[in-house]
Amino acid sequence: MLVTIKNNILAGKSLYQSFKMHFHFNAITCELIKIGEQTGTLEITLHRLLFHLDKTIKIRKRLKQALFYPCIVLSIATAVTGIMFFVVIPHFQTIVTDMTTDLPLLTRVIFFIATLFRQYGHYFIFFIIISSFYQYYGNNHINILNKILNRLPFYRYFIRKIILARFTRTMALCLDAGLPILETLRLLRKLDQRQWYQAMLHQIQTGMSTGMPLSYVLQNQALFSVMLIHLIKTGEETGRLDAMLNNVADNLEEEIETLLFYLNQLLDPLIMVGVGVLIGGLVIGIYLPIFKLGSLL
């Protein structure tokens, strides 16, 4: 990629034209570089883009760190549970059923689930593989996945915080570089394909195209709190909207980092308790008939 960009520049193309040929650079990055080249402020623009990218990478890194350990534990727990249902429990089911027919309720439920796994488990695995493939390569995978995840209150609250922080940070970056606000809104629509996000930006863009200020248009959007709208209005009145949006983005990113910290602290014990209850319940359910027979002897 770097060699291609270098060759394009040596061939007489601008940095904007060279970047635009590669999908690694989004529309906003290319437009800001174009403005930087036209106004002679390319160095300043690149520093701003670097700062913005650094903030984005830090949030992604914190999110991955918060989810890494829970994902590892859940993966191991899933593997152990699968081995128990497919290998261990069927052997116990054969032994215990021959010894007695009066099984505890918990044991009967476990044996019933194990039977379902043995009979229909391959269909379930096939369905998971096909669904995963469709989620990653299908045309509507983003909308389907978001419809499922948006039913979770914490996820909905958290993801909207991230979107709001990215909206304010990117808006401040573009305004500071001299990009018109309507053009900024048009480019922002290319960063996220969520239907509600697209509809929101379309409404904001339509309202501002009629001459209404940004703070007034945002009053009809549930994503923006009253405090945030007042801050944006103050920025408009003082002519420092870009600086105000930067401050708002800083505060939102601090809130996101705090949420990730508490999420990490909360998930660890919850997952350990959940895994303990699951594995412990399976072990107890398997051994209950043996304990019952031992008490009768």
Coordinates of C-alpha atoms in Angstrom, one line a residue:
M1 CA 0.0 0.0 0.0
L2 CA 2.7 2.5 0.9
V3 CA 4.7 1.7 -2.2
T4 CA 1.5 2.3 -4.3
I5 CA 0.9 5.6 -2.6
K6 CA 4.5 6.6 -3.1
N7 CA 4.4 5.7 -6.8
N8 CA 1.2 7.7 -7.3
I9 CA 2.7 10.8 -5.7
L10 CA 5.8 10.5 -7.8
A11 CA 3.5 10.2 -10.8
G12 CA 2.0 13.6 -10.0
K13 CA -1.1 12.6 -8.1
S14 CA -2.0 14.4 -4.9
L15 CA -1.9 12.7 -1.5
Y16 CA -5.7 12.9 -1.4
Q17 CA -6.0 11.1 -4.7
S18 CA -3.5 8.5 -3.6
F19 CA -5.3 7.8 -0.3
K20 CA -8.7 7.7 -2.0
M21 CA -7.7 4.7 -4.0
H22 CA -7.3 2.6 -0.8
F23 CA -10.2 1.3 1.4
H24 CA -8.1 1.7 4.5
F25 CA -8.8 5.5 4.5
N26 CA -12.4 6.5 5.1
A27 CA -14.2 9.4 3.3
I28 CA -13.6 11.9 6.1
T29 CA -9.9 11.3 6.2
C30 CA -9.6 11.8 2.5
E31 CA -11.7 15.0 2.5
L32 CA -9.6 16.5 5.4
I33 CA -6.4 15.7 3.6
K34 CA -7.8 17.3 0.4
I35 CA -8.7 20.5 2.4
G36 CA -5.2 20.4 4.0
E37 CA -3.6 20.3 0.6
Q38 CA -5.7 23.1 -0.8
T39 CA -5.2 25.4 2.2
G40 CA -1.5 24.6 2.9
T41 CA -2.3 23.1 6.3
L42 CA -1.6 19.5 5.5
E43 CA 0.8 19.0 8.4
I44 CA -1.7 20.4 11.0
T45 CA -4.5 18.2 9.4
L46 CA -2.4 15.1 9.7
H47 CA -1.6 15.9 13.4
R48 CA -5.3 16.3 14.0
L49 CA -6.1 13.0 12.3
L50 CA -3.4 11.3 14.3
F51 CA -4.9 12.5 17.5
H52 CA -8.3 11.4 16.5
L53 CA -7.1 8.0 15.4
D54 CA -5.2 7.6 18.7
K55 CA -8.3 8.2 20.7
T56 CA -10.3 5.7 18.6
I57 CA -7.6 3.0 18.9
K58 CA -7.4 3.5 22.7
I59 CA -11.1 2.9 23.1
R60 CA -11.0 -0.2 20.9
K61 CA -8.0 -1.5 22.9
R62 CA -9.8 -1.0 26.2
L63 CA -12.9 -2.7 24.9
K64 CA -10.9 -5.7 23.7
Q65 CA -9.1 -5.9 27.1
A66 CA -12.4 -5.9 28.9
L67 CA -13.9 -8.7 26.8
F68 CA -10.8 -10.8 26.3
Y69 CA -10.8 -12.7 29.6
P70 CA -14.6 -13.3 29.7
C71 CA -14.5 -14.6 26.1
I72 CA -11.7 -17.0 27.0
V73 CA -13.5 -18.3 30.1
L74 CA -16.8 -18.7 28.2
S75 CA -15.1 -20.5 25.4
I76 CA -13.5 -23.0 27.8
A77 CA -16.8 -23.4 29.7
T78 CA -18.6 -24.1 26.4
A79 CA -16.0 -26.7 25.4
V80 CA -16.2 -28.4 28.8
T81 CA -20.0 -28.4 28.7
G82 CA -20.0 -29.8 25.2
I83 CA -17.6 -32.7 26.2
M84 CA -19.8 -33.5 29.2
F85 CA -23.0 -33.6 27.1
F86 CA -21.5 -35.6 24.2
V87 CA -19.1 -37.9 26.1
V88 CA -19.4 -38.0 29.8
I89 CA -23.1 -37.8 30.5
P90 CA -24.2 -40.5 28.0
H91 CA -21.9 -43.1 29.8
F92 CA -23.4 -42.1 33.2
Q93 CA -26.9 -42.2 31.7
T94 CA -26.4 -45.8 30.6
I95 CA -25.0 -46.9 34.0
V96 CA -27.5 -45.0 36.1
T97 CA -30.5 -46.0 34.0
D98 CA -29.6 -49.7 34.4
M99 CA -29.3 -49.3 38.2
T100 CA -32.5 -47.5 38.9
T101 CA -35.5 -45.9 37.1
D102 CA -36.4 -43.5 39.9
L103 CA -34.1 -40.6 39.0
P104 CA -34.2 -37.1 40.5
L105 CA -35.7 -34.3 38.5
L106 CA -32.4 -32.5 37.9
T107 CA -30.8 -35.7 36.6
R108 CA -33.7 -36.4 34.3
V109 CA -33.5 -32.9 32.8
I110 CA -29.8 -33.2 32.2
F111 CA -30.2 -36.6 30.6
F112 CA -33.0 -35.2 28.4
I113 CA -30.8 -32.3 27.2
A114 CA -27.9 -34.7 26.6
T115 CA -30.2 -36.9 24.5
L116 CA -31.3 -33.9 22.4
F117 CA -27.6 -32.9 21.9
R118 CA -26.8 -36.4 20.7
Q119 CA -29.7 -36.6 18.3
Y120 CA -29.8 -33.0 17.0
G121 CA -26.4 -31.6 18.0
H122 CA -25.0 -31.8 14.5
Y123 CA -27.9 -29.8 13.1
F124 CA -27.3 -27.1 15.8
I125 CA -23.6 -26.9 14.9
F126 CA -24.4 -26.7 11.2
F127 CA -26.9 -23.9 12.0
I128 CA -24.3 -22.0 14.0
I129 CA -21.7 -22.2 11.2
I130 CA -24.2 -21.1 8.5
S131 CA -25.4 -18.2 10.7
S132 CA -21.9 -17.1 11.5
F133 CA -21.0 -17.2 7.8
Y134 CA -24.2 -15.2 6.9
Q135 CA -23.5 -12.7 9.7
Y136 CA -20.0 -11.9 8.4
Y137 CA -20.6 -12.1 4.6
G138 CA -24.4 -11.5 4.2
N139 CA -25.6 -8.1 3.0
N140 CA -27.9 -7.5 5.9
H141 CA -25.7 -8.9 8.7
I142 CA -25.2 -5.5 10.4
N143 CA -28.9 -4.8 10.7
I144 CA -29.7 -8.3 11.9
L145 CA -26.9 -8.4 14.5
N146 CA -27.8 -4.9 15.8
K147 CA -31.5 -5.8 16.1
I148 CA -30.5 -8.6 18.4
L149 CA -27.9 -6.7 20.5
N150 CA -30.0 -3.6 20.8
R151 CA -32.5 -5.5 22.9
L152 CA -29.8 -5.5 25.6
P153 CA -30.2 -2.3 27.6
F154 CA -26.5 -2.0 28.6
Y155 CA -25.3 -2.7 25.1
R156 CA -27.7 -0.1 23.7
Y157 CA -26.6 2.5 26.2
F158 CA -22.9 1.7 25.7
I159 CA -22.9 1.7 21.9
R160 CA -24.8 5.0 21.8
K161 CA -22.2 6.5 24.0
I162 CA -19.5 5.4 21.6
I163 CA -21.4 6.7 18.6
L164 CA -22.1 10.0 20.3
A165 CA -18.4 10.4 21.2
R166 CA -17.4 9.6 17.6
F167 CA -20.0 12.0 16.2
T168 CA -18.8 14.9 18.4
R169 CA -15.1 14.2 17.9
T170 CA -15.4 13.8 14.1
M171 CA -17.6 16.8 13.8
A172 CA -15.1 18.9 15.8
L173 CA -12.2 17.6 13.6
C174 CA -14.0 18.5 10.4
L175 CA -15.2 21.9 11.6
D176 CA -11.7 22.8 12.8
A177 CA -10.3 21.9 9.4
G178 CA -12.8 24.2 7.7
L179 CA -15.1 21.6 6.3
P180 CA -18.7 22.9 5.9
I181 CA -21.1 21.4 8.5
L182 CA -23.5 20.0 5.8
E183 CA -20.7 18.3 4.1
T184 CA -19.5 16.9 7.4
L185 CA -22.9 15.4 8.1
R186 CA -22.9 13.8 4.6
L187 CA -19.5 12.2 5.3
L188 CA -20.6 11.1 8.8
R189 CA -23.3 9.0 7.3
K190 CA -20.7 6.8 5.6
L191 CA -19.1 5.8 8.9
D192 CA -22.0 3.8 10.3
Q193 CA -24.7 1.8 8.5
R194 CA -27.1 1.5 11.4
Q195 CA -30.6 2.4 10.2
W196 CA -31.5 4.7 13.2
Y197 CA -28.1 6.4 12.8
Q198 CA -28.6 7.0 9.1
A199 CA -32.2 8.3 9.8
M200 CA -30.9 10.7 12.5
L201 CA -28.2 12.2 10.4
H202 CA -30.6 12.6 7.5
Q203 CA -33.0 14.5 9.8
I204 CA -30.2 16.7 11.1
Q205 CA -28.9 17.4 7.6
T206 CA -32.4 18.2 6.3
G207 CA -33.1 20.6 9.2
M208 CA -29.8 22.4 8.8
S209 CA -30.2 22.8 5.1
T210 CA -33.3 24.9 5.8
G211 CA -31.2 27.3 7.9
M212 CA -31.9 26.0 11.4
P213 CA -28.9 25.9 13.8
L214 CA -27.4 22.6 14.9
S215 CA -28.6 23.0 18.5
Y216 CA -32.2 23.5 17.5
V217 CA -32.2 20.5 15.1
L218 CA -30.7 18.2 17.8
Q219 CA -33.6 18.9 20.2
N220 CA -35.7 16.3 18.3
Q221 CA -33.1 13.6 18.6
A222 CA -33.2 11.3 21.6
L223 CA -29.4 10.6 21.4
F224 CA -28.5 14.1 22.5
S225 CA -29.2 15.1 26.1
V226 CA -30.4 18.5 27.2
M227 CA -27.0 19.4 28.7
L228 CA -25.2 18.4 25.5
I229 CA -27.6 20.6 23.4
H230 CA -27.0 23.5 25.7
L231 CA -23.3 23.1 25.3
I232 CA -23.6 23.0 21.5
K233 CA -25.8 26.1 21.6
T234 CA -23.1 27.9 23.7
G235 CA -20.5 26.9 21.2
E236 CA -22.6 28.2 18.3
E237 CA -23.2 31.5 20.1
T238 CA -19.5 32.1 20.9
G239 CA -18.2 30.9 17.6
R240 CA -16.3 28.1 19.2
L241 CA -18.4 25.1 18.2
D242 CA -15.4 23.0 17.3
A243 CA -13.7 23.5 20.7
M244 CA -16.9 22.8 22.5
L245 CA -17.5 19.6 20.6
N246 CA -13.9 18.5 21.4
N247 CA -14.6 19.1 25.1
V248 CA -17.8 17.1 24.9
A249 CA -16.0 14.3 23.1
D250 CA -13.3 14.2 25.8
N251 CA -15.9 13.9 28.5
L252 CA -17.7 11.2 26.7
E253 CA -14.6 9.2 26.1
E254 CA -13.8 9.4 29.8
E255 CA -17.2 8.1 30.6
I256 CA -16.7 5.2 28.1
E257 CA -13.4 4.3 29.8
T258 CA -15.1 4.4 33.2
L259 CA -17.9 2.1 31.9
L260 CA -15.3 -0.3 30.5
F261 CA -13.5 -0.4 33.8
Y262 CA -16.7 -1.2 35.8
L263 CA -17.8 -3.7 33.1
N264 CA -14.5 -5.5 33.5
Q265 CA -14.8 -5.6 37.2
L266 CA -18.4 -6.8 37.0
L267 CA -18.0 -9.5 34.3
D268 CA -15.2 -11.4 36.0
P269 CA -17.1 -12.5 39.1
L270 CA -20.4 -12.9 37.2
I271 CA -18.9 -15.3 34.7
M272 CA -17.0 -17.3 37.4
V273 CA -20.3 -17.7 39.3
G274 CA -22.2 -18.6 36.2
V275 CA -19.6 -21.2 35.1
G276 CA -19.5 -22.6 38.6
V277 CA -23.2 -23.0 38.8
L278 CA -23.4 -24.6 35.3
I279 CA -20.5 -27.1 35.8
G280 CA -21.5 -27.7 39.4
G281 CA -25.1 -28.3 38.5
L282 CA -24.1 -30.8 35.9
V283 CA -21.8 -32.7 38.3
I284 CA -24.4 -32.7 41.1
G285 CA -27.2 -33.8 38.7
I286 CA -25.0 -36.7 37.4
Y287 CA -24.0 -37.9 40.9
L288 CA -27.4 -37.5 42.6
P289 CA -28.6 -41.0 41.7
I290 CA -25.4 -42.5 43.0
F291 CA -25.7 -40.6 46.3
K292 CA -29.3 -41.8 46.5
L293 CA -28.4 -45.4 45.9
G294 CA -25.6 -45.1 48.5
S295 CA -28.0 -43.8 51.1
L296 CA -30.3 -46.8 50.5
L297 CA -27.5 -49.4 51.1

